[in-house]
XYZ file of C-alpha atoms in Angstrom:
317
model
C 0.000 0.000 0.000
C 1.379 3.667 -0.540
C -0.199 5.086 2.099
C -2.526 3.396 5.235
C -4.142 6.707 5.501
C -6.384 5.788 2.427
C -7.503 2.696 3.979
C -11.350 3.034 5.129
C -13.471 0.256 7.205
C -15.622 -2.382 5.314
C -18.702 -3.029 7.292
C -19.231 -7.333 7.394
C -22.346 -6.643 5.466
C -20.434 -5.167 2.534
C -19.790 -8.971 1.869
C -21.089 -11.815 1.142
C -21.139 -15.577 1.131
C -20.654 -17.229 -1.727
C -20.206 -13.809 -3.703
C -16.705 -12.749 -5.333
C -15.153 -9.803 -3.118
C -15.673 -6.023 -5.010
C -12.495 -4.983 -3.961
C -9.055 -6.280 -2.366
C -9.442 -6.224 1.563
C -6.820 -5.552 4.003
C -6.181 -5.330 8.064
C -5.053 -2.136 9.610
C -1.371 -2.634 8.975
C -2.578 -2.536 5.393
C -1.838 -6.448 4.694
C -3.601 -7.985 2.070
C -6.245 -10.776 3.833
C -8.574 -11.119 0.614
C -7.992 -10.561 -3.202
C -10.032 -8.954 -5.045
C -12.629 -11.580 -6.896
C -12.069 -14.565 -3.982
C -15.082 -15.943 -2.907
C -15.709 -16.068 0.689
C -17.219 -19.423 1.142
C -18.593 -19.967 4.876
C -19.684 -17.821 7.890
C -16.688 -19.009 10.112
C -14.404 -17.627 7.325
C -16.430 -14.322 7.185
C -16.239 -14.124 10.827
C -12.491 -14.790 11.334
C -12.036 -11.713 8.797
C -13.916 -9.396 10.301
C -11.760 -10.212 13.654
C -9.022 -9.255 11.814
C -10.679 -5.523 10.828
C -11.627 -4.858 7.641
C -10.422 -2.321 5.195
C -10.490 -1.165 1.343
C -8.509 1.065 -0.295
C -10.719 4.446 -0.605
C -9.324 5.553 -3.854
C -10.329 1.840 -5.398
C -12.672 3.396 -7.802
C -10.797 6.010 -9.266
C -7.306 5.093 -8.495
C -6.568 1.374 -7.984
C -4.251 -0.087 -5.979
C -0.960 -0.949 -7.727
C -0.871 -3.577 -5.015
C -3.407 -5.383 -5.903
C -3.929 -4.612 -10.009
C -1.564 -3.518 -12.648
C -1.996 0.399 -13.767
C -4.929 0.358 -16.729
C -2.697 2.037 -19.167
C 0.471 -0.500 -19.012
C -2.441 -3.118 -19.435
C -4.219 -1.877 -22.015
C -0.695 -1.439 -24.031
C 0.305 -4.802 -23.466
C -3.134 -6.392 -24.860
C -3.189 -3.819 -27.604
C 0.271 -5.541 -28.602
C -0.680 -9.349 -28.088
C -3.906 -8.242 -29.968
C -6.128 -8.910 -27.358
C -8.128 -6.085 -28.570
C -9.225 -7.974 -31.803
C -12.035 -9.931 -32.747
C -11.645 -13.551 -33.518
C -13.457 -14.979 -36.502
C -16.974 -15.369 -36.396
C -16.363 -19.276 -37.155
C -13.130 -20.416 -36.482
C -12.186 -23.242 -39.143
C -12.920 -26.935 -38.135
C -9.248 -27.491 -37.482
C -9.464 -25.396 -34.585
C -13.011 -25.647 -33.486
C -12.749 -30.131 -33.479
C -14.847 -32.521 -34.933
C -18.184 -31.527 -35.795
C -21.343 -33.898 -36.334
C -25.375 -33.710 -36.404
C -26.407 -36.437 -34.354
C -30.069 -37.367 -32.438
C -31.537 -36.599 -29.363
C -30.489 -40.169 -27.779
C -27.076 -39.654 -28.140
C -26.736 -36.781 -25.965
C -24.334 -37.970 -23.520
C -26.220 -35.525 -20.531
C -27.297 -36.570 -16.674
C -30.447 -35.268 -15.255
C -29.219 -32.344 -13.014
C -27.026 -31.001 -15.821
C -26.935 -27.008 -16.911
C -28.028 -26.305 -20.243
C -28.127 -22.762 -21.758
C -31.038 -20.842 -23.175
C -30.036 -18.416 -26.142
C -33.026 -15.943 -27.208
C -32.663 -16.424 -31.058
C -34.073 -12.716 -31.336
C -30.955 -11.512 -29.227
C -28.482 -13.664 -28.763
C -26.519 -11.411 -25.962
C -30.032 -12.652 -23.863
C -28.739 -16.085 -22.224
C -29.708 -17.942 -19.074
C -28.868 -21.085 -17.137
C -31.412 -23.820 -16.414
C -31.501 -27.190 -14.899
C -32.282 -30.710 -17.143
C -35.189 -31.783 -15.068
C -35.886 -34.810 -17.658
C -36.435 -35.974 -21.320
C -39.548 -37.364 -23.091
C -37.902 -38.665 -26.626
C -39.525 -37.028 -29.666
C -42.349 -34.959 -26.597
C -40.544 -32.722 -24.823
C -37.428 -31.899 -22.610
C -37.792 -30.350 -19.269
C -36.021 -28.017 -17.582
C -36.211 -25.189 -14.279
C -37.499 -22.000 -14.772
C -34.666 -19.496 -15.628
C -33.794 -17.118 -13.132
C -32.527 -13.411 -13.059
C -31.681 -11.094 -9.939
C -33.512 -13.582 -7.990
C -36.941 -13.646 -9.618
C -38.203 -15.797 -12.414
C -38.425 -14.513 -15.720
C -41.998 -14.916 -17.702
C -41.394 -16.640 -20.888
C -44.296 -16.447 -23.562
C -45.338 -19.789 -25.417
C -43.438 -20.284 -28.404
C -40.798 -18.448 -27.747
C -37.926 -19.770 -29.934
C -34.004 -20.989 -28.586
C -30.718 -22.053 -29.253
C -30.589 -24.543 -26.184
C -26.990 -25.321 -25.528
C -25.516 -27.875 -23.297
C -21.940 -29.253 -22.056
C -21.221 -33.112 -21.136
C -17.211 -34.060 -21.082
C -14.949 -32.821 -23.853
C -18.706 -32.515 -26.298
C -20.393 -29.186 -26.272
C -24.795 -29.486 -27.866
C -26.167 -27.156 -29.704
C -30.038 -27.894 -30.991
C -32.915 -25.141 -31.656
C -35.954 -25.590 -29.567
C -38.841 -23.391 -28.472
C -41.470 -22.804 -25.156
C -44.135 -25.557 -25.692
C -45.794 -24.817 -22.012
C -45.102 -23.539 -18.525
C -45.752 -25.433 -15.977
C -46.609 -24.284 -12.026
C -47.743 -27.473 -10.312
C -46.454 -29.151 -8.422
C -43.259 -26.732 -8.987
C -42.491 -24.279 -11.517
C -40.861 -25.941 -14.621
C -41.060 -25.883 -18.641
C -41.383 -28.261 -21.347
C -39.111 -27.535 -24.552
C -39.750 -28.859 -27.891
C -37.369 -32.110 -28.741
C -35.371 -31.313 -31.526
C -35.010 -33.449 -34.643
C -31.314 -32.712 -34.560
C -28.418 -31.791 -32.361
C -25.183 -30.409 -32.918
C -21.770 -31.728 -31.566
C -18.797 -30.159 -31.366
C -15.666 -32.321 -29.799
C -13.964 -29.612 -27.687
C -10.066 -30.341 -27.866
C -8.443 -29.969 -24.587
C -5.914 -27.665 -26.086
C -8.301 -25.586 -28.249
C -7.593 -21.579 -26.794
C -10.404 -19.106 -26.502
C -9.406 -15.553 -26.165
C -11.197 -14.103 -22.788
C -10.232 -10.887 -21.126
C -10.397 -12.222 -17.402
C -8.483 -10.559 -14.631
C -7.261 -12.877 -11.522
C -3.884 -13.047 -9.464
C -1.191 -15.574 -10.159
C 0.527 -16.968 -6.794
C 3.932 -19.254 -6.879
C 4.906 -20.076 -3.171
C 4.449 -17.675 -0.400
C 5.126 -14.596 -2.746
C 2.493 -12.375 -3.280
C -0.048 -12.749 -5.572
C 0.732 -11.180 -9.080
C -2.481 -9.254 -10.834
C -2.688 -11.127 -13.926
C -4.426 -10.662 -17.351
C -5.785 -13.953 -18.392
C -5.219 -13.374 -22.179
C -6.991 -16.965 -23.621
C -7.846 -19.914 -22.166
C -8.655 -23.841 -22.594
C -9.161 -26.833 -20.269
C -5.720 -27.656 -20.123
C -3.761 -24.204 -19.589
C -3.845 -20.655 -20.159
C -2.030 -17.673 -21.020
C -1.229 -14.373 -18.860
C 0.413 -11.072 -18.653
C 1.658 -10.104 -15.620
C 4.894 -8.355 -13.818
C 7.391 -10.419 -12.778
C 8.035 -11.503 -9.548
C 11.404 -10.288 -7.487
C 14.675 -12.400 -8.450
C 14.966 -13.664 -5.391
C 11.317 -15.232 -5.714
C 11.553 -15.655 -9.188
C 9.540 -19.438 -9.862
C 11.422 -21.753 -12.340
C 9.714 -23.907 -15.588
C 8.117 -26.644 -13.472
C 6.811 -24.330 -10.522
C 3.733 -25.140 -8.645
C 1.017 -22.076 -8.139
C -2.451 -21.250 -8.349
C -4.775 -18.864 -10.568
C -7.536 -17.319 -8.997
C -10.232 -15.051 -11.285
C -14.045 -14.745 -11.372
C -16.079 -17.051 -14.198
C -18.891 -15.121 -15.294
C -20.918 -17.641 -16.809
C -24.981 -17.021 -17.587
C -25.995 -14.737 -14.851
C -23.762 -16.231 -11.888
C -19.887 -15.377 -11.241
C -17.890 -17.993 -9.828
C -15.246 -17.563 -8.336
C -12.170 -20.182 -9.479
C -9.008 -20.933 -7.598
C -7.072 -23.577 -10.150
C -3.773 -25.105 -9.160
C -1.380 -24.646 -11.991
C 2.418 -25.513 -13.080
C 4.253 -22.827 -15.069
C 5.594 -23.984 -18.189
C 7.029 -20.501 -19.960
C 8.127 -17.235 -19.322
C 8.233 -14.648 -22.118
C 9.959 -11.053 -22.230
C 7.090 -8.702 -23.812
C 9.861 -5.863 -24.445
C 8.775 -3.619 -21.214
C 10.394 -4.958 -17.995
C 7.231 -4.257 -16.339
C 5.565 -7.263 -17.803
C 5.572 -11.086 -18.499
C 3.909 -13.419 -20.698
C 3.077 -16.842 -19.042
C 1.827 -20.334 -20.043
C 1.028 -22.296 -17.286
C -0.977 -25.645 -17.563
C -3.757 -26.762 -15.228
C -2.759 -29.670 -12.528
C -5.030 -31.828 -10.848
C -8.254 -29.776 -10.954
C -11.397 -30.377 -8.258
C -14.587 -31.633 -9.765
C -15.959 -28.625 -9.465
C -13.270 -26.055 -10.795
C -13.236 -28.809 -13.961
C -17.077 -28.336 -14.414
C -17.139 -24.574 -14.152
C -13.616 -23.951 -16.569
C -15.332 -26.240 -19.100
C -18.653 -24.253 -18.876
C -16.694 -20.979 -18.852
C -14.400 -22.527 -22.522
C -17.376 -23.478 -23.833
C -19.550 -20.293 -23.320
C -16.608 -18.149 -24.462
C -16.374 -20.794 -27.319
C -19.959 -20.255 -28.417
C -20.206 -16.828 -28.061
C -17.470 -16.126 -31.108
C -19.754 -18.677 -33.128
């Protein structure tokens, strides 16, 4: 921190469970206790922070810490120049996309329970998460209500979708629309079975560009704001500043990457163990370009990544 006398008090209720921290918090000796984007998970947690004191940085909003994130304008110089900036094709070629096929309903390879994703063919921009409740071959498939800011969204009759879907390294694609809502005995709906689906073989090296921000940690040095620059299920790249010599992690080095998943209307926080594999010079000693590879993933950090590939994935379609 520059200066502790910029530090202000975050009252407990500024934060939530299970929601991404807005800002980095510190102690009063202007330590770092939480990163920006980490999830506090349970009330003990919450509790043994707030024993601690909380405190933001009160120039967050219009001057960041340089603790905590890199300056915008370095940033924005360095994506400019790995031409993060650009737009990817609107169909990448099959090489890089995988194997594509049209294949029926009954080879789906999905599990009751699993999140599929409703795209408003009108505006595509519109998309929301839902549960697979159940399938009635060549009927109907039924799924929860969609949800937004809490409340249920009213969906007319007939209203058209791209439904899409992810089940192991395969990501679905089929049109569908509203056949009926249904209230008792819960609130559900009952799309119309398509004739045909899409699948798409998602390679575990295939590399969406995202524009994610997160912190890179090696050891017990401190955690590097990083630029997630693209992505896949196996690795990613970054930008970020080096670390100090003395600190400096070697080709092989265990760490972690932690950044916030916004996928449908929910942001998930994601804290995936990694192993660095290269270090580039970007021309400004300021800044690094790293490849690291993912290690050993949870269950859940593998389900969300592949969600979060696969929405990035679709939306470039």
């Amino acid at each position: 921190m520059s200066s502790l006398t910029s530090l202000v008090p975050v009252r407990a209720s500024e934060l939530m469970l299970g929601r991404p921290a807005p800002w980095p918090i510190y102690n009063e000796a202007g330590e770092l206790l939480l990163a920006r984007g980490t999830v506090v998970e349970t009330q003990a947690q919450l509790e043994g922070l707030v024993a601690n004191g909380l405190y933001r940085n009160a120039n967050w909003v219009s001057e960041p810490d340089t603790m905590s994130v890199p300056l915008p304008q370095a940033r924005d110089v360095l994506r400019k120049k790995l031409g993060m900036g650009k737009k990817p094709p609107l169909k990448p070629s099959a090489s890089v996309r995988g194997a594509e096929s049209v294949i029926a309903l009954d080879e789906v390879r999905w599990q009751m329970g699993d999140s599929l994703w409703l795209q408003f063919k009108e505006d595509a921009a519109q998309r929301f998460s839902v549960t697979l409740l159940g399938v009635i071959p060549g009927k109907s498939i039924m799924v929860s209500v969609p949800v937004k800011e809490g409340k249920q969204l009213f969906i007319r009759e007939g209203q058209a979708f791209v439904v899409r879907a992810l089940a192991g390294k395969r990501a679905y694609a089929f049109s569908a629309q509203l056949l009926k809502n249904q209230q008792a005995p819960f609130a559900y709906m009952h799309l119309s079975s398509p004739r045909e689906v899409r699948c798409t073989v998602i390679r575990q090296d295939m590399r969406v560009p995202v524009g994610a921000e997160g912190f890179l940690t090696f050891g017990a040095a401190h955690p590097l704001p990083a630029s997630v620059i693209d992505l896949s299920l196996g690795g990613a790249s970054l930008v970020a500043p080096p670390l100090a010599s003395q600190s400096a992690p070697q080709k092989g080095a265990v760490g972690k990457l932690s950044f916030v998943a916004g996928i449908a209307d929910q942001q998930l926080g994601l804290d995936l163990p990694v192993v660095l594999r290269t270090v580039e010079s970007l021309g400004d000693p300021g800044w690094l370009k790293y490849g690291i590879e993912f290690a050993q993933l949870p269950a859940r950090d593998r389900l969300v990544l592949s969600a979060y590939v696969y929405q990035e994935l679709s939306a470039q379609e």
